[in-house]
Short mmCIF file of C-alpha atoms and ligand atoms in Angstrom, two decimals:
data_model
loop_
_atom_site.label_atom_id
_atom_site.label_comp_id
_atom_site.label_asym_id
_atom_site.label_seq_id
_atom_site.Cartn_x
_atom_site.Cartn_y
_atom_site.Cartn_z
CA MET A 1 -0.06 -0.12 -0.17
CA ALA A 2 0.79 3.49 -0.47
CA ILE A 3 -0.12 6.96 0.95
CA LEU A 4 -0.87 8.74 -2.40
CA LYS A 5 -0.30 13.16 -3.14
CA ILE A 6 -3.53 14.79 -2.61
CA LEU A 7 -4.08 17.42 -5.34
CA GLN A 8 -4.22 20.96 -3.12
CA TYR A 9 -6.81 23.75 -4.47
CA PRO A 10 -6.34 25.33 -6.91
CA ASP A 11 -4.64 23.13 -8.78
CA GLU A 12 -6.42 22.96 -12.36
CA ARG A 13 -6.69 18.97 -12.51
CA LEU A 14 -9.38 18.60 -9.57
CA HIS A 15 -12.10 20.28 -12.60
CA THR A 16 -11.09 17.22 -15.00
CA VAL A 17 -14.55 15.40 -15.28
CA ALA A 18 -14.36 11.42 -13.85
CA VAL A 19 -15.29 8.47 -16.76
CA PRO A 20 -16.69 5.70 -15.15
CA VAL A 21 -14.68 2.27 -14.41
CA VAL A 22 -15.64 0.13 -16.94
CA GLN A 23 -13.47 -3.70 -15.24
CA VAL A 24 -13.12 -3.12 -11.04
CA THR A 25 -9.76 -4.94 -11.50
CA ASP A 26 -7.11 -5.67 -9.52
CA LYS A 27 -5.17 -2.25 -10.43
CA ILE A 28 -9.11 -1.16 -9.49
CA ARG A 29 -8.52 -2.33 -6.53
CA SER A 30 -4.97 -1.67 -4.94
CA LEU A 31 -6.29 2.25 -6.16
CA ILE A 32 -8.34 2.10 -3.65
CA GLN A 33 -6.49 0.46 -1.23
CA ASN A 34 -4.36 3.21 -1.40
CA MET A 35 -7.05 6.10 -1.47
CA ALA A 36 -8.12 4.76 1.52
CA GLU A 37 -4.97 4.56 3.40
CA THR A 38 -4.79 8.12 2.30
CA MET A 39 -7.65 9.22 3.28
CA TYR A 40 -7.16 7.54 7.11
CA ALA A 41 -3.27 8.48 7.80
CA ALA A 42 -5.01 12.53 6.12
CA PRO A 43 -6.33 11.99 8.73
CA GLY A 44 -10.31 12.36 6.91
CA ILE A 45 -13.87 10.70 5.59
CA GLY A 46 -13.87 10.84 2.03
CA LEU A 47 -11.56 10.69 -0.67
CA ALA A 48 -12.42 10.97 -4.43
CA ALA A 49 -9.86 9.78 -7.00
CA THR A 50 -10.05 13.02 -8.79
CA GLN A 51 -7.82 13.90 -5.74
CA VAL A 52 -4.85 11.59 -6.43
CA ASP A 53 -5.42 12.64 -10.18
CA VAL A 54 -6.42 9.67 -11.10
CA HIS A 55 -9.59 10.15 -13.29
CA GLN A 56 -11.95 7.84 -13.11
CA ARG A 57 -15.02 6.96 -10.76
CA ILE A 58 -14.38 5.73 -7.52
CA ILE A 59 -15.01 6.77 -4.11
CA VAL A 60 -13.80 6.17 -0.80
CA ILE A 61 -15.68 7.11 2.67
CA ASP A 62 -15.46 6.12 6.20
CA THR A 63 -17.30 7.81 8.73
CA SER A 64 -17.26 6.10 10.82
CA GLU A 65 -16.28 6.92 14.80
CA THR A 66 -13.96 3.87 14.77
CA HIS A 67 -12.82 4.44 11.09
CA ASP A 68 -13.37 0.65 9.95
CA GLN A 69 -16.54 1.03 7.76
CA LEU A 70 -14.97 1.44 4.85
CA LEU A 71 -17.17 2.33 2.22
CA VAL A 72 -16.26 2.22 -1.61
CA LEU A 73 -18.64 3.82 -4.73
CA ILE A 74 -17.72 2.36 -7.94
CA ASN A 75 -19.71 4.73 -10.72
CA PRO A 76 -21.86 6.02 -8.21
CA GLU A 77 -25.56 7.08 -9.37
CA ILE A 78 -27.19 9.04 -7.15
CA ILE A 79 -31.28 7.73 -7.94
CA ALA A 80 -33.37 9.70 -5.26
CA SER A 81 -32.53 12.83 -2.84
CA HIS A 82 -34.51 14.39 -0.38
CA GLY A 83 -34.55 17.26 1.74
CA VAL A 84 -32.05 20.06 2.04
CA SER A 85 -29.39 20.67 5.11
CA ASP A 86 -26.40 22.86 5.04
CA TYR A 87 -23.36 20.80 6.80
CA GLU A 88 -20.41 22.42 7.73
CA GLU A 89 -17.82 20.76 5.32
CA GLY A 90 -14.47 20.40 5.11
CA CYS A 91 -11.96 18.82 2.72
CA LEU A 92 -8.43 17.26 2.26
CA SER A 93 -7.89 19.18 -1.12
CA VAL A 94 -8.74 22.29 0.60
CA PRO A 95 -6.49 22.09 4.20
CA GLY A 96 -7.75 24.52 6.97
CA ILE A 97 -11.04 26.12 5.26
CA TYR A 98 -14.70 25.24 6.13
CA GLY A 99 -17.99 26.03 5.39
CA LYS A 100 -21.19 25.59 5.02
CA VAL A 101 -22.72 24.29 1.33
CA LYS A 102 -26.70 23.47 1.09
CA ARG A 103 -27.10 19.79 -0.37
CA ALA A 104 -29.68 16.89 -0.11
CA GLU A 105 -31.01 15.76 3.08
CA ALA A 106 -30.92 12.30 2.71
CA VAL A 107 -29.63 10.15 -1.05
CA THR A 108 -30.17 7.08 -2.42
CA VAL A 109 -27.00 6.12 -4.09
CA LYS A 110 -26.74 3.16 -6.81
CA ALA A 111 -23.23 1.27 -7.07
CA LEU A 112 -20.81 -0.91 -7.44
CA ASN A 113 -18.48 -1.83 -4.36
CA ALA A 114 -14.82 -3.49 -4.54
CA GLU A 115 -16.11 -6.86 -6.50
CA GLY A 116 -18.13 -5.00 -8.90
CA GLU A 117 -21.17 -6.02 -7.15
CA SER A 118 -23.97 -3.66 -7.68
CA PHE A 119 -25.10 -2.11 -4.78
CA VAL A 120 -28.26 0.44 -3.95
CA LEU A 121 -27.50 2.67 -0.68
CA ASP A 122 -29.98 5.18 1.44
CA ALA A 123 -27.90 7.53 3.58
CA ASN A 124 -28.60 10.03 5.05
CA GLY A 125 -26.59 12.31 7.43
CA LEU A 126 -23.06 12.86 7.26
CA LEU A 127 -22.55 10.39 5.49
CA ALA A 128 -25.08 11.81 2.27
CA ILE A 129 -23.46 14.64 1.99
CA CYS A 130 -20.38 13.40 2.21
CA ILE A 131 -21.27 11.37 -0.61
CA GLN A 132 -22.64 14.23 -2.58
CA HIS A 133 -19.37 16.33 -1.67
CA GLU A 134 -17.08 13.87 -3.00
CA MET A 135 -19.55 12.98 -6.61
CA ASP A 136 -19.01 16.57 -6.98
CA HIS A 137 -14.90 16.38 -7.18
CA LEU A 138 -15.80 13.50 -9.70
CA VAL A 139 -17.35 16.13 -12.10
CA GLY A 140 -14.04 18.78 -10.96
CA LYS A 141 -16.36 20.69 -8.76
CA VAL A 142 -14.75 21.52 -4.94
CA PHE A 143 -17.15 22.63 -2.33
CA VAL A 144 -16.27 26.61 -1.98
CA GLU A 145 -17.31 26.97 -5.55
CA TYR A 146 -20.36 26.76 -3.98
CA TRP A 147 -19.75 29.86 -2.74
CA SER A 148 -20.33 33.96 -3.45
CA GLN A 149 -17.19 35.21 -5.74
CA LEU A 150 -16.04 37.47 -2.43
CA LYS A 151 -15.67 34.63 -0.37
CA GLN A 152 -13.81 31.98 -2.90
CA MET A 153 -11.26 34.81 -3.22
CA ARG A 154 -10.73 35.52 0.42
CA THR A 155 -10.38 31.74 0.54
CA LEU A 156 -7.68 31.67 -2.20
CA ALA A 157 -6.09 34.22 -0.65
CA LYS A 158 -5.73 32.19 2.79
CA LEU A 159 -4.59 29.60 1.53
CA LYS A 160 -2.36 31.67 -0.47
CA LYS A 161 -0.95 33.32 2.76
CA LYS A 162 -0.89 29.86 4.69
CA GLN A 163 1.22 28.50 1.70
CA ARG A 164 4.06 31.59 1.67
CA SER A 165 4.00 30.60 5.68
CA ILE A 166 4.81 26.98 5.03
CA MET A 167 7.85 28.05 2.43
NI1 NI B 201 -13.77 17.32 -0.78
#
Protein backbone atom coordinates (compact mmCIF):
# COMPACT_ATOMS: atom_id res chain seq x y z
CA MET A 1 0.00 0.00 0.00
CA ALA A 2 1.06 3.56 -0.45
CA ILE A 3 0.11 7.06 0.58
CA LEU A 4 -0.84 9.07 -2.49
CA LYS A 5 -0.28 12.77 -3.05
CA ILE A 6 -3.49 14.79 -2.64
CA LEU A 7 -3.96 17.62 -5.15
CA GLN A 8 -4.36 20.99 -3.45
CA TYR A 9 -6.91 23.58 -4.51
CA PRO A 10 -6.74 25.60 -6.79
CA ASP A 11 -4.88 22.93 -8.80
CA GLU A 12 -6.59 22.85 -12.21
CA ARG A 13 -6.52 19.04 -12.26
CA LEU A 14 -9.24 19.13 -9.57
CA HIS A 15 -11.55 20.38 -12.34
CA THR A 16 -11.14 17.22 -14.44
CA VAL A 17 -14.30 15.21 -15.08
CA ALA A 18 -13.76 11.54 -14.22
CA VAL A 19 -14.79 8.70 -16.53
CA PRO A 20 -16.70 5.58 -15.40
CA VAL A 21 -14.73 2.47 -14.43
CA VAL A 22 -15.22 -0.09 -17.20
CA GLN A 23 -14.13 -3.12 -15.18
CA VAL A 24 -13.20 -3.51 -11.51
CA THR A 25 -9.77 -5.10 -11.88
CA ASP A 26 -7.00 -5.85 -9.37
CA LYS A 27 -5.38 -2.60 -10.48
CA ILE A 28 -8.54 -0.71 -9.46
CA ARG A 29 -8.66 -2.61 -6.15
CA SER A 30 -5.06 -1.69 -5.44
CA LEU A 31 -5.84 1.97 -6.20
CA ILE A 32 -8.80 1.75 -3.78
CA GLN A 33 -6.51 0.35 -1.05
CA ASN A 34 -4.08 3.20 -1.56
CA MET A 35 -6.90 5.75 -1.57
CA ALA A 36 -8.23 4.32 1.71
CA GLU A 37 -4.77 4.40 3.28
CA THR A 38 -4.30 8.00 2.11
CA MET A 39 -7.70 9.03 3.50
CA TYR A 40 -7.10 7.40 6.92
CA ALA A 41 -3.58 8.84 7.17
CA ALA A 42 -4.68 12.40 6.30
CA PRO A 43 -6.95 11.94 8.37
CA GLY A 44 -10.17 12.45 6.47
CA ILE A 45 -13.63 10.90 6.06
CA GLY A 46 -13.78 10.82 2.27
CA LEU A 47 -11.57 10.88 -0.80
CA ALA A 48 -12.36 10.90 -4.50
CA ALA A 49 -9.95 9.51 -7.10
CA THR A 50 -9.88 12.99 -8.70
CA GLN A 51 -8.06 14.25 -5.60
CA VAL A 52 -5.18 11.83 -6.20
CA ASP A 53 -5.08 12.73 -9.90
CA VAL A 54 -6.79 9.55 -11.12
CA HIS A 55 -9.77 10.54 -13.22
CA GLN A 56 -12.07 7.55 -12.82
CA ARG A 57 -15.35 7.46 -10.88
CA ILE A 58 -14.12 5.99 -7.58
CA ILE A 59 -14.77 7.21 -4.02
CA VAL A 60 -13.76 5.95 -0.58
CA ILE A 61 -15.61 7.09 2.54
CA ASP A 62 -15.53 6.26 6.23
CA THR A 63 -17.67 8.41 8.49
CA SER A 64 -17.60 5.95 11.40
CA GLU A 65 -16.09 6.99 14.72
CA THR A 66 -14.08 3.78 14.80
CA HIS A 67 -12.57 4.33 11.31
CA ASP A 68 -13.21 0.72 10.35
CA GLN A 69 -16.28 1.00 8.12
CA LEU A 70 -14.78 1.62 4.70
CA LEU A 71 -17.34 2.36 2.02
CA VAL A 72 -16.22 2.05 -1.60
CA LEU A 73 -18.37 3.59 -4.33
CA ILE A 74 -17.46 2.90 -7.94
CA ASN A 75 -19.49 4.64 -10.67
CA PRO A 76 -21.87 6.13 -8.05
CA GLU A 77 -25.22 7.51 -9.16
CA ILE A 78 -27.73 9.33 -6.98
CA ILE A 79 -31.10 7.79 -7.81
CA ALA A 80 -33.18 9.66 -5.21
CA SER A 81 -32.72 12.54 -2.82
CA HIS A 82 -34.79 14.57 -0.43
CA GLY A 83 -34.66 17.33 2.12
CA VAL A 84 -32.19 20.16 2.46
CA SER A 85 -29.35 20.60 4.89
CA ASP A 86 -26.41 22.94 5.16
CA TYR A 87 -23.58 21.19 6.87
CA GLU A 88 -20.19 22.73 7.57
CA GLU A 89 -17.79 20.96 5.21
CA GLY A 90 -14.06 20.65 4.83
CA CYS A 91 -11.89 18.98 2.20
CA LEU A 92 -8.46 17.34 2.11
CA SER A 93 -7.75 19.36 -1.05
CA VAL A 94 -8.58 22.64 0.71
CA PRO A 95 -6.89 22.25 4.12
CA GLY A 96 -7.92 24.57 6.93
CA ILE A 97 -10.98 25.92 5.11
CA TYR A 98 -14.47 25.09 6.37
CA GLY A 99 -17.87 26.34 5.35
CA LYS A 100 -21.46 25.48 4.69
CA VAL A 101 -22.89 24.10 1.47
CA LYS A 102 -26.58 23.51 0.81
CA ARG A 103 -27.19 19.88 -0.15
CA ALA A 104 -29.83 17.16 0.01
CA GLU A 105 -30.39 15.82 3.51
CA ALA A 106 -30.75 12.22 2.35
CA VAL A 107 -29.72 10.40 -0.80
CA THR A 108 -30.13 6.96 -2.30
CA VAL A 109 -27.01 6.02 -4.20
CA LYS A 110 -26.41 3.15 -6.58
CA ALA A 111 -22.82 2.02 -7.13
CA LEU A 112 -20.46 -0.92 -7.56
CA ASN A 113 -18.39 -2.21 -4.64
CA ALA A 114 -14.73 -3.28 -4.82
CA GLU A 115 -15.87 -6.71 -6.06
CA GLY A 116 -17.66 -5.07 -8.97
CA GLU A 117 -21.09 -5.93 -7.53
CA SER A 118 -23.94 -3.46 -7.79
CA PHE A 119 -25.59 -2.22 -4.58
CA VAL A 120 -27.99 0.48 -3.43
CA LEU A 121 -27.45 2.50 -0.26
CA ASP A 122 -29.77 4.88 1.61
CA ALA A 123 -27.75 7.53 3.37
CA ASN A 124 -28.58 10.49 5.54
CA GLY A 125 -26.79 12.93 7.84
CA LEU A 126 -23.02 13.19 7.52
CA LEU A 127 -22.77 10.17 5.20
CA ALA A 128 -25.23 11.71 2.71
CA ILE A 129 -23.29 14.99 2.75
CA CYS A 130 -20.00 13.19 2.29
CA ILE A 131 -21.30 11.16 -0.68
CA GLN A 132 -22.51 14.35 -2.41
CA HIS A 133 -19.24 16.19 -1.66
CA GLU A 134 -17.12 13.35 -3.07
CA MET A 135 -19.36 12.89 -6.12
CA ASP A 136 -18.84 16.58 -6.88
CA HIS A 137 -15.08 15.94 -7.05
CA LEU A 138 -15.74 13.36 -9.79
CA VAL A 139 -17.32 16.06 -11.95
CA GLY A 140 -14.54 18.52 -11.19
CA LYS A 141 -16.30 20.56 -8.54
CA VAL A 142 -14.74 21.62 -5.23
CA PHE A 143 -17.07 22.60 -2.36
CA VAL A 144 -15.78 26.17 -2.10
CA GLU A 145 -17.07 26.75 -5.64
CA TYR A 146 -20.63 26.84 -4.26
CA TRP A 147 -19.71 30.05 -2.42
CA SER A 148 -19.95 33.66 -3.63
CA GLN A 149 -17.10 35.07 -5.76
CA LEU A 150 -16.07 37.26 -2.84
CA LYS A 151 -15.88 34.37 -0.41
CA GLN A 152 -13.95 32.29 -2.97
CA MET A 153 -11.44 35.13 -3.45
CA ARG A 154 -10.97 35.41 0.30
CA THR A 155 -10.46 31.65 0.51
CA LEU A 156 -7.79 31.74 -2.21
CA ALA A 157 -6.01 34.61 -0.46
CA LYS A 158 -6.08 32.70 2.81
CA LEU A 159 -4.68 29.55 1.15
CA LYS A 160 -1.91 31.54 -0.58
CA LYS A 161 -0.89 33.15 2.70
CA LYS A 162 -0.82 29.74 4.36
CA GLN A 163 1.30 28.22 1.57
CA ARG A 164 3.80 31.10 1.88
CA SER A 165 4.15 30.56 5.59
CA ILE A 166 4.93 26.86 5.02
CA MET A 167 7.70 27.75 2.51
NI1 LIG B 1 -13.19 17.12 -0.83
